[in-house]
Amino acid sequence: MKINRRELLGYSAAALGVAAVGLPKMAKAAAGELTIAYNVNLPSWDPTTGPSAVNPTIQGLYQSVFDQIIPQKPDLSFAPGLLTEWGWNDDRTKVTMTVREGVKWHDGSPFTPEDVVWSLQRAGDEKTGNPIQFVWKNVNNFKIDGNKITGDVVQFDPVYFKWMSFLTGYILPKAYYEKVGAEGFEKAPIGTGPYMVEKFERNAFLRLKANPNYWGGKPAFENVTIKFVTDAASRVAEIESGSSQVTLEIPYEEYDRLIAKDGLAGSIKNVSDIGMIFFNNKDAMLDKNVRQAAVMAVDKELLVKRLLRGYGQPIDTLETPEYAAYDPSIKVEHNPEKAKELLAASGYSTKKPAKFTIQTTKGFKPKDYEMVQAIVGMWRKVGIEAEIEVYEIAKHYELRAAHKLAPAAFYNWGNSIGDPTTSTGFAMFGPSPHSSWKTDDLDAKIGPLWGEKDEAKRIAGWKAVDKYIAEQAYVLPLIQYAQPIVHSKKVNVVQHISGALLPALMTPA
C-alpha cells in the first residue's frame, strides 16, 4: 500500500526553540534549503526519558527525526505509521499490533518488531527514567510472530494506544542504542523519521538532512536548519530580515503586521494548547477563599481581546472544545466584587492583601509575561499582592517534578490526543509527577477513572471531576491558544493542531 506522506505525517505535541548563535545569516533560501526560527531549545536527544520528554513544545523536533508509534494527521486524527494496525481483544486482557515492514533506520539497518518490543519494555521499566512509565508498564509479556506483536494487559488503561501518539510514544533502535549507549546516542541519534541529524549545536541550531529512504516519502526540503531563538523579538527579526523562512509563537500584533508585508504570509488556528495557572497546595493557596477570589478576579475575555487581539478563546476547565470531556455547562464567573467579599472573609483587603509569588516564562508563548502582569493587576484591585518571578521553561519542569513550584505558576499545557487523562488527569492527580495541586479529596475522585472500561461512564466521571475542580478553584484555566505562524510566501506550511511545527509537512510554493 502506498502511503501518502502529506496524509499520514501528522504528529502530536506543541511548539519549539532558545538563543541563536553561530549561524551565518542567509538573505534567501537556496533551492532545497529551509531555515526555521524556533522558540525553545532541545535539551536531550532521547525523546523517552527525562523532563524534556514531557515538554510538548519540543515534540516537533523529535517527530522530525523519530517516528511516533502511531502518528496523528494535522487534524489530530490517528493514522497508520510504524504500526499499521493496533487494538484490544474483547475482554481487554491483550493488545495486538501489526508492525510496518520495509522501514529502515537512518543507518540503513532494518526496523523490526524487536525494536518495538524493546522500546515498549524500556519505557515501562522504572529504572530507565521514562516520565510516563506508569502508562507503559500496564502491558508486558510481549510476543512476536512475524510482524505481529501481542502483549498481556497488567492493568487496563483506556488511553494506552493514544499515548503512542503523545509524549514519550517513540520507537528507538534496539541494536544501535545497545551498541553506543545513552551517551553515544546523544552524540549521534538515529531514528526512522523523515529527517536525519546532520549537525547539532546545543543552544544554537540543529541541521537536518532529508531521509531518502523514508517510508512515507522523502520530504520536499533537502536541508532544514532550525535555529533556537527563545526571544520573541529576535524571531520577528529573523523572519522580517529573511534570515529564516518560517517562525512561530510571536506576539499577535507582530503577526498581524508581518503578514501584511510583501513576501510574507501566515496561518493562525486554535491549537490543543491551553494557558493556565497552576496552584500549589501551600501557603495562601490552602485558603479556598483566596483561590476562588484569584479565579473570579481574572477577566479572561479582556485578556483575549486586549492582549491577544482576539486570537484564542477563554476556558473555564482544562478541557477545550476539541477534548473528549469538554463540558460547556461548567462556568466560572468573573466577579471582582465577590472576590473582594471572599478575601474579606479570610481577613484580606486591598490594604492588607493576601501575598504570594507567581512564576512565569517571558516570550515562550505570545504575551505570556504580559498576561501574568495583567492578571497581577486584576488581583491587586481585589486584595491579592503577587510578586512575579520569571524563569525559563526548563526550570518550570524541574520545579514541578520536585513539587517546588510557587503558589501560582503560569504554564501552557499541550494535549494533542484530547483525552481527559492527559489534561485534567496528569495535571491534577496528586501522584502524577506533572501535577502541582496534590490533595486526597481530588485524588479520591480521579483515582477510579484511570482504569474505567465503560467509556461513557469514564468521560462522565471526568466531567464531574472538572466541575469539582472548578468549584474548589484548584487551578486557574485561562485560554485556549491560537498559534501564530509566519512564513515566506515561497514556503507552503501545513499547520498541525497539536501545535507542532513540522518541516516534513512544508513544501516549496
Coordinates of C-alpha atoms in Angstrom, one line a residue:
M1 CA 0.0 0.0 0.0
K2 CA 1.4 3.4 -1.0
I3 CA 1.3 5.8 2.0
N4 CA 1.0 9.5 1.2
R5 CA 3.4 11.5 3.4
R6 CA 1.2 14.6 3.5
E7 CA -1.7 12.5 4.7
L8 CA 0.0 10.5 7.4
L9 CA 2.7 12.6 8.7
G10 CA 0.7 14.2 11.4
Y11 CA 2.3 14.2 14.8
S12 CA 1.5 15.1 18.4
A13 CA 2.8 17.8 20.7
A14 CA 3.3 21.6 20.7
A15 CA 5.9 24.2 19.5
L16 CA 9.7 24.8 19.8
G17 CA 13.4 26.9 20.1
V18 CA 16.5 29.1 22.7
A19 CA 19.3 31.6 21.6
A20 CA 20.5 31.7 18.1
V21 CA 24.3 31.8 17.8
G22 CA 27.0 30.6 15.4
L23 CA 24.9 30.5 12.2
P24 CA 25.6 32.6 9.1
K25 CA 22.7 34.8 8.0
M26 CA 21.0 33.8 4.8
A27 CA 19.3 36.6 2.8
K28 CA 17.2 34.0 0.9
A29 CA 16.9 30.2 1.0
A30 CA 18.9 28.2 -1.6
A31 CA 17.0 25.6 -3.5
G32 CA 16.0 22.8 -1.2
E33 CA 17.0 24.8 1.9
L34 CA 14.7 25.8 4.7
T35 CA 15.5 27.8 7.8
I36 CA 13.1 27.9 10.8
A37 CA 13.4 30.1 13.9
Y38 CA 12.1 28.0 16.8
N39 CA 11.1 29.2 20.3
V40 CA 12.7 26.7 22.6
N41 CA 16.0 24.7 22.8
L42 CA 16.4 21.0 22.7
P43 CA 17.9 19.6 25.9
S44 CA 18.2 15.9 25.0
W45 CA 18.0 13.6 22.1
D46 CA 16.2 10.8 23.9
P47 CA 12.5 11.5 23.5
T48 CA 11.5 9.0 26.1
T49 CA 13.5 9.9 29.2
G50 CA 13.9 12.9 31.5
P51 CA 11.9 16.2 31.9
S52 CA 12.3 17.2 28.2
A53 CA 10.4 14.1 27.1
V54 CA 7.2 15.6 28.5
N55 CA 7.8 19.1 27.1
P56 CA 5.1 19.4 24.4
T57 CA 6.9 22.3 22.8
I58 CA 9.9 20.2 21.6
Q59 CA 7.9 17.2 20.3
G60 CA 8.0 18.7 16.7
L61 CA 11.8 18.4 16.8
Y62 CA 11.6 14.8 18.0
Q63 CA 9.0 14.0 15.4
S64 CA 11.3 15.2 12.6
V65 CA 13.9 12.6 13.5
F66 CA 11.9 9.8 15.2
D67 CA 8.5 8.4 14.2
Q68 CA 5.9 8.2 16.9
I69 CA 4.4 4.7 17.3
I70 CA 1.0 5.9 16.0
P71 CA 1.1 9.3 14.2
Q72 CA -1.6 11.9 14.1
K73 CA -2.7 13.9 11.0
P74 CA -2.8 17.7 11.2
D75 CA -6.4 17.5 12.3
L76 CA -5.4 15.2 15.2
S77 CA -7.0 12.0 13.7
F78 CA -4.9 8.9 14.2
A79 CA -3.2 7.2 11.2
P80 CA -1.1 4.1 10.4
G81 CA 2.6 4.6 11.0
L82 CA 5.2 2.2 12.3
L83 CA 2.1 0.3 13.4
T84 CA -0.4 -0.3 10.7
E85 CA -2.9 -2.0 13.0
W86 CA -3.5 -2.0 16.7
G87 CA -6.2 -2.9 19.2
W88 CA -7.5 -4.9 22.2
N89 CA -9.1 -8.3 22.4
D90 CA -12.7 -8.4 23.5
D91 CA -12.2 -8.7 27.2
R92 CA -9.3 -6.1 27.2
T93 CA -6.7 -8.6 28.5
K94 CA -4.4 -8.5 25.5
V95 CA -3.2 -6.0 22.9
T96 CA -2.3 -6.7 19.3
M97 CA -0.1 -4.7 17.0
T98 CA 1.0 -5.1 13.4
V99 CA 4.4 -3.7 12.5
R100 CA 5.1 -1.9 9.2
E101 CA 7.5 -3.8 7.0
G102 CA 10.3 -2.4 4.9
V103 CA 11.2 0.5 7.2
K104 CA 14.9 1.4 7.7
W105 CA 16.7 3.2 10.5
H106 CA 18.8 6.2 9.4
D107 CA 22.0 4.0 9.5
G108 CA 20.4 1.7 6.9
S109 CA 19.6 -1.2 9.3
P110 CA 16.1 -2.7 9.2
F111 CA 13.4 -1.6 11.6
T112 CA 11.9 -4.7 13.3
P113 CA 9.2 -5.8 15.7
E114 CA 12.1 -6.4 18.2
D115 CA 12.7 -2.6 18.2
V116 CA 9.0 -2.0 19.1
V117 CA 9.0 -4.5 21.9
W118 CA 12.4 -3.3 23.3
S119 CA 11.2 0.3 23.2
L120 CA 7.9 -0.5 25.0
Q121 CA 9.6 -2.7 27.6
R122 CA 12.3 0.0 28.2
A123 CA 9.5 2.6 28.5
G124 CA 7.8 0.5 31.1
D125 CA 10.9 -0.1 33.2
E126 CA 11.0 2.4 36.1
K127 CA 14.8 2.3 36.1
T128 CA 15.1 3.9 32.6
G129 CA 13.5 7.2 33.7
N130 CA 10.6 7.4 31.4
P131 CA 8.3 10.0 33.0
I132 CA 5.2 8.2 31.6
Q133 CA 6.4 4.8 32.8
F134 CA 3.2 4.4 34.8
V135 CA 1.3 4.1 31.5
W136 CA 3.8 1.9 29.6
K137 CA 4.1 -0.6 32.5
N138 CA 0.5 -1.6 32.0
V139 CA 1.3 -4.0 29.2
N140 CA 4.1 -6.6 29.3
N141 CA 5.0 -10.2 28.3
F142 CA 5.2 -9.2 24.6
K143 CA 5.4 -12.0 22.0
I144 CA 6.5 -11.6 18.3
D145 CA 5.1 -13.7 15.5
G146 CA 6.4 -12.4 12.1
N147 CA 5.3 -8.8 12.0
K148 CA 2.6 -9.3 14.7
I149 CA 3.1 -8.4 18.3
T150 CA 0.8 -9.4 21.3
G151 CA 1.1 -8.3 24.9
D152 CA -0.6 -9.1 28.1
V153 CA -2.6 -6.3 29.9
V154 CA -1.4 -6.0 33.5
Q155 CA -3.8 -3.1 34.2
F156 CA -6.3 -1.8 31.7
D157 CA -5.5 1.7 30.6
P158 CA -8.1 3.1 28.2
V159 CA -5.7 5.5 26.6
Y160 CA -2.7 3.1 26.2
F161 CA -2.8 3.3 22.4
K162 CA -3.5 7.1 22.4
W163 CA -0.2 7.6 24.3
M164 CA 1.6 6.1 21.4
S165 CA 0.8 9.4 19.6
F166 CA 1.8 11.6 22.5
L167 CA 4.7 12.2 24.9
T168 CA 7.4 9.5 25.0
G169 CA 5.5 7.5 22.4
Y170 CA 8.5 6.8 20.2
I171 CA 10.4 3.8 18.9
L172 CA 14.2 3.8 19.4
P173 CA 16.7 1.4 17.6
K174 CA 17.5 -1.5 19.9
A175 CA 20.7 -2.7 18.4
Y176 CA 22.2 0.7 17.8
Y177 CA 21.3 2.0 21.2
E178 CA 22.7 -1.0 23.0
K179 CA 25.9 -0.6 20.9
V180 CA 26.6 3.1 21.5
G181 CA 24.8 3.6 24.9
A182 CA 23.0 6.6 26.2
E183 CA 26.0 8.9 25.8
G184 CA 26.7 7.7 22.2
F185 CA 23.0 8.2 21.3
E186 CA 23.1 11.8 22.5
K187 CA 26.1 12.4 20.2
A188 CA 24.7 10.6 17.2
P189 CA 21.0 10.0 17.4
I190 CA 19.2 8.0 14.7
G191 CA 15.5 7.3 14.1
T192 CA 13.2 6.2 11.3
G193 CA 11.7 9.7 10.8
P194 CA 11.6 12.0 7.7
Y195 CA 14.9 13.8 8.6
M196 CA 18.3 12.7 9.8
V197 CA 20.5 14.7 12.2
E198 CA 23.4 16.3 10.3
K199 CA 24.7 18.7 12.9
F200 CA 23.6 19.8 16.4
E201 CA 25.0 22.7 18.4
R202 CA 23.3 22.9 21.8
N203 CA 21.6 26.3 22.4
A204 CA 22.3 27.3 18.9
F205 CA 21.0 25.3 15.9
L206 CA 20.0 21.9 14.5
R207 CA 20.8 20.9 10.9
L208 CA 18.7 18.2 9.4
K209 CA 19.0 16.3 6.1
A210 CA 16.1 14.6 4.3
N211 CA 15.9 10.9 4.8
P212 CA 15.9 9.4 1.2
N213 CA 14.5 6.1 2.4
Y214 CA 11.6 7.5 4.5
W215 CA 8.7 5.1 4.4
G216 CA 6.3 8.0 3.9
G217 CA 8.2 9.5 1.1
K218 CA 11.2 11.8 1.1
P219 CA 10.4 15.3 2.4
A220 CA 10.3 18.2 0.0
F221 CA 13.2 20.2 1.6
E222 CA 16.6 18.5 1.3
N223 CA 18.2 20.5 4.1
V224 CA 16.5 22.2 7.2
T225 CA 18.2 24.4 9.6
I226 CA 16.4 25.0 12.9
K227 CA 17.7 28.0 14.9
F228 CA 16.9 28.1 18.6
V229 CA 15.6 31.6 19.2
T230 CA 13.9 32.0 22.6
D231 CA 13.4 35.7 22.4
A232 CA 10.2 36.6 20.5
A233 CA 11.5 39.9 19.2
S234 CA 14.5 38.1 17.7
R235 CA 12.2 35.6 16.0
V236 CA 10.4 38.6 14.5
A237 CA 13.7 39.9 13.3
E238 CA 14.6 36.5 11.8
I239 CA 11.5 36.4 9.6
E240 CA 11.5 40.0 8.7
S241 CA 15.1 40.0 7.6
G242 CA 14.7 36.9 5.6
S243 CA 17.3 35.0 7.7
S244 CA 14.6 32.5 8.5
Q245 CA 11.7 31.5 6.2
V246 CA 9.3 30.2 9.0
T247 CA 8.8 31.1 12.6
L248 CA 6.1 30.7 15.3
E249 CA 4.8 31.9 18.6
I250 CA 5.3 35.6 18.1
P251 CA 3.2 38.5 19.6
Y252 CA -0.1 38.7 17.8
E253 CA 0.3 42.3 16.9
E254 CA 3.6 41.4 15.2
Y255 CA 1.8 38.5 13.4
D256 CA -0.8 41.0 12.0
R257 CA 1.9 43.4 11.0
L258 CA 4.2 40.8 9.3
I259 CA 1.5 39.1 7.2
A260 CA 0.6 42.5 5.7
K261 CA 4.2 42.8 4.3
D262 CA 5.2 41.8 0.8
G263 CA 6.6 38.3 0.6
L264 CA 5.2 37.1 3.9
A265 CA 2.1 35.0 4.8
G266 CA 0.7 33.5 7.9
S267 CA -1.5 30.8 9.5
I268 CA -3.2 31.1 12.8
K269 CA -5.5 28.4 14.3
N270 CA -6.7 27.4 17.7
V271 CA -4.5 24.5 18.7
S272 CA -4.6 21.9 21.5
D273 CA -2.5 24.0 23.9
I274 CA -4.0 25.9 26.8
G275 CA -2.7 28.7 29.0
M276 CA -3.2 28.0 32.7
I277 CA -2.0 28.9 36.2
F278 CA -1.1 26.0 38.4
F279 CA -2.0 26.5 42.1
N280 CA 0.3 24.7 44.5
N281 CA -1.3 23.4 47.8
K282 CA 0.8 25.6 50.1
D283 CA 0.8 29.0 51.8
A284 CA -2.0 31.3 50.8
M285 CA -3.4 28.8 48.3
L286 CA -4.5 26.5 51.1
D287 CA -7.3 29.0 51.7
K288 CA -10.2 28.2 49.5
N289 CA -11.4 31.9 49.6
V290 CA -8.1 33.1 48.3
R291 CA -8.1 30.5 45.4
Q292 CA -11.7 31.4 44.5
A293 CA -11.0 35.1 44.6
A294 CA -7.9 34.7 42.5
V295 CA -10.0 32.9 39.8
M296 CA -13.0 35.2 40.0
A297 CA -10.9 38.4 39.7
V298 CA -9.5 37.5 36.3
D299 CA -11.3 38.8 33.2
K300 CA -10.3 36.3 30.6
E301 CA -12.4 37.9 27.9
L302 CA -10.4 41.1 28.4
L303 CA -7.1 39.2 28.2
V304 CA -8.0 37.7 24.9
K305 CA -9.5 40.9 23.4
R306 CA -6.8 43.3 24.6
L307 CA -3.6 41.3 24.9
L308 CA -4.2 38.6 22.3
R309 CA -6.0 40.8 19.8
G310 CA -9.0 38.4 19.8
Y311 CA -7.0 35.3 19.0
G312 CA -7.7 32.2 21.1
Q313 CA -10.6 31.7 23.5
P314 CA -11.3 31.8 27.2
I315 CA -11.7 28.5 29.0
D316 CA -13.1 27.5 32.5
T317 CA -11.7 24.0 32.7
L318 CA -8.6 22.2 31.5
E319 CA -10.6 20.9 28.5
T320 CA -11.0 22.7 25.2
P321 CA -14.0 22.1 22.8
E322 CA -11.9 19.5 20.9
Y323 CA -11.3 17.4 24.0
A324 CA -13.4 14.3 24.7
A325 CA -14.6 15.5 28.2
Y326 CA -15.3 19.2 27.3
D327 CA -18.4 20.3 29.2
P328 CA -19.7 23.8 28.2
S329 CA -22.0 23.9 31.2
I330 CA -19.1 24.4 33.6
K331 CA -18.7 28.1 34.0
V332 CA -16.6 30.2 36.4
E333 CA -17.9 33.8 36.7
H334 CA -15.8 36.9 36.5
N335 CA -16.9 38.7 39.6
P336 CA -14.3 41.1 41.3
E337 CA -16.8 42.2 43.9
K338 CA -17.5 38.6 45.0
A339 CA -13.7 38.1 45.0
K340 CA -13.3 41.0 47.5
E341 CA -16.0 39.5 49.7
L342 CA -14.3 36.1 49.8
L343 CA -10.9 37.7 50.7
A344 CA -12.5 39.9 53.4
A345 CA -14.0 36.7 54.9
S346 CA -10.4 35.5 55.3
G347 CA -9.2 38.8 56.7
Y348 CA -7.7 40.2 53.5
S349 CA -8.3 43.5 51.7
T350 CA -6.5 45.9 49.3
K351 CA -4.9 47.5 52.4
K352 CA -4.0 44.1 53.9
P353 CA -3.6 41.8 50.8
A354 CA -3.0 38.1 50.5
K355 CA 0.6 37.7 49.3
F356 CA 2.2 35.0 47.2
T357 CA 4.6 34.5 44.3
I358 CA 3.6 33.7 40.7
Q359 CA 6.1 32.2 38.3
T360 CA 6.0 32.7 34.5
T361 CA 8.0 32.4 31.3
K362 CA 8.7 35.5 29.3
G363 CA 8.4 35.3 25.5
F364 CA 8.0 31.5 25.4
K365 CA 4.3 31.9 24.4
P366 CA 2.8 35.0 22.9
K367 CA 2.2 37.6 25.7
D368 CA 2.8 35.1 28.5
Y369 CA 4.6 37.6 30.7
E370 CA 2.3 40.4 29.8
M371 CA -0.7 38.2 30.6
V372 CA 0.6 37.5 34.0
Q373 CA 1.3 41.2 34.5
A374 CA -2.3 41.9 33.7
I375 CA -3.6 39.2 36.0
V376 CA -1.4 40.5 38.9
G377 CA -3.0 43.9 38.2
M378 CA -6.5 42.4 38.4
W379 CA -5.6 40.6 41.6
R380 CA -4.2 43.8 43.2
K381 CA -7.6 45.5 42.8
V382 CA -9.4 42.9 44.9
G383 CA -6.8 42.4 47.6
I384 CA -4.1 40.0 46.3
E385 CA -0.5 41.1 46.0
A386 CA 1.5 38.7 43.8
E387 CA 5.2 39.0 43.1
I388 CA 6.3 37.9 39.6
E389 CA 9.2 35.6 39.2
V390 CA 10.5 34.9 35.6
Y391 CA 12.1 31.6 34.7
E392 CA 13.0 29.5 31.6
I393 CA 10.6 26.7 30.7
A394 CA 13.2 24.1 31.7
K395 CA 13.2 25.5 35.3
H396 CA 9.4 25.0 35.4
Y397 CA 9.7 21.3 34.7
E398 CA 12.4 20.9 37.2
L399 CA 10.4 22.6 40.0
R400 CA 7.2 20.9 39.1
A401 CA 8.8 17.4 39.2
A402 CA 10.1 18.3 42.6
H403 CA 6.8 19.7 43.8
K404 CA 8.5 23.1 44.4
L405 CA 6.6 25.4 42.2
A406 CA 5.5 28.8 43.7
P407 CA 1.9 29.0 45.0
A408 CA 1.0 30.1 41.4
A409 CA 2.8 29.3 38.2
F410 CA 1.8 30.1 34.6
Y411 CA 2.2 27.2 32.1
N412 CA 1.0 26.1 28.7
W413 CA -0.4 22.6 28.7
G414 CA -0.4 20.6 25.5
N415 CA -2.8 17.7 24.9
S416 CA -2.9 16.7 21.3
I417 CA -4.7 13.4 21.9
G418 CA -7.6 15.3 23.6
D419 CA -8.3 12.8 26.4
P420 CA -9.2 14.0 29.9
T421 CA -6.5 11.8 31.4
T422 CA -3.9 13.8 29.6
S423 CA -5.3 17.1 30.5
T424 CA -7.1 17.1 33.9
G425 CA -5.7 13.7 34.9
F426 CA -2.0 14.3 34.7
A427 CA -2.2 18.0 35.6
M428 CA -4.3 17.5 38.8
F429 CA -3.8 13.9 40.1
G430 CA -1.5 14.1 43.2
P431 CA 0.7 11.0 42.4
S432 CA 1.3 12.4 38.9
P433 CA 4.8 13.9 38.5
H434 CA 3.2 16.6 36.4
S435 CA 0.7 17.9 38.9
S436 CA 1.1 20.8 41.3
W437 CA -2.1 20.5 43.4
K438 CA -1.9 17.4 45.5
T439 CA -4.7 16.6 47.9
D440 CA -6.5 13.5 48.9
D441 CA -10.1 14.7 48.2
L442 CA -9.3 15.2 44.5
D443 CA -7.2 12.1 44.2
A444 CA -10.1 10.0 45.5
K445 CA -12.3 11.3 42.7
I446 CA -9.7 10.9 39.9
G447 CA -8.2 7.5 41.0
P448 CA -11.1 5.2 39.9
L449 CA -11.2 6.7 36.5
W450 CA -7.8 5.6 35.3
G451 CA -9.0 2.0 34.7
E452 CA -12.7 2.6 33.9
K453 CA -13.6 0.3 30.9
D454 CA -17.0 1.8 30.3
E455 CA -16.2 4.8 28.0
A456 CA -19.4 6.7 28.6
K457 CA -19.0 6.3 32.4
R458 CA -15.3 7.3 32.1
I459 CA -16.0 10.5 30.3
A460 CA -18.9 11.4 32.6
G461 CA -16.6 10.8 35.5
W462 CA -14.0 13.2 34.2
K463 CA -16.7 15.9 33.6
A464 CA -17.7 15.5 37.2
V465 CA -14.0 15.9 38.3
D466 CA -13.7 19.1 36.1
K467 CA -16.8 20.5 37.8
Y468 CA -15.4 19.8 41.3
I469 CA -12.1 21.4 40.4
A470 CA -13.8 24.5 39.2
E471 CA -15.9 24.7 42.4
Q472 CA -12.8 24.3 44.6
A473 CA -10.7 26.6 42.4
Y474 CA -7.8 24.1 42.4
V475 CA -6.4 25.6 39.2
L476 CA -6.9 28.7 37.0
P477 CA -7.6 27.8 33.4
L478 CA -7.1 30.8 31.2
I479 CA -7.3 30.4 27.4
Q480 CA -7.1 28.0 24.5
Y481 CA -4.2 29.3 22.4
A482 CA -4.3 30.3 18.8
Q483 CA -0.8 29.5 17.4
P484 CA 0.6 32.2 15.0
I485 CA 2.9 31.0 12.3
V486 CA 4.6 33.5 9.8
H487 CA 6.3 32.2 6.7
S488 CA 7.8 33.3 3.4
K489 CA 5.3 33.1 0.5
K490 CA 7.9 30.8 -1.1
V491 CA 7.1 28.1 1.5
N492 CA 3.8 26.2 2.0
V493 CA 3.1 25.5 5.7
V494 CA 0.6 22.9 6.9
Q495 CA -0.4 23.9 10.5
H496 CA -0.8 21.0 12.9
I497 CA -3.5 21.4 15.5
S498 CA -1.1 19.8 18.1
G499 CA 1.0 22.9 17.8
A500 CA 4.0 21.0 16.4
L501 CA 5.7 22.8 13.5
L502 CA 6.8 20.0 11.2
P503 CA 9.2 20.7 8.4
A504 CA 8.2 17.4 6.8
L505 CA 4.8 19.0 6.1
M506 CA 6.3 22.0 4.4
T507 CA 6.9 22.3 0.6
P508 CA 8.3 25.0 -1.7
A509 CA 5.5 27.2 -3.0

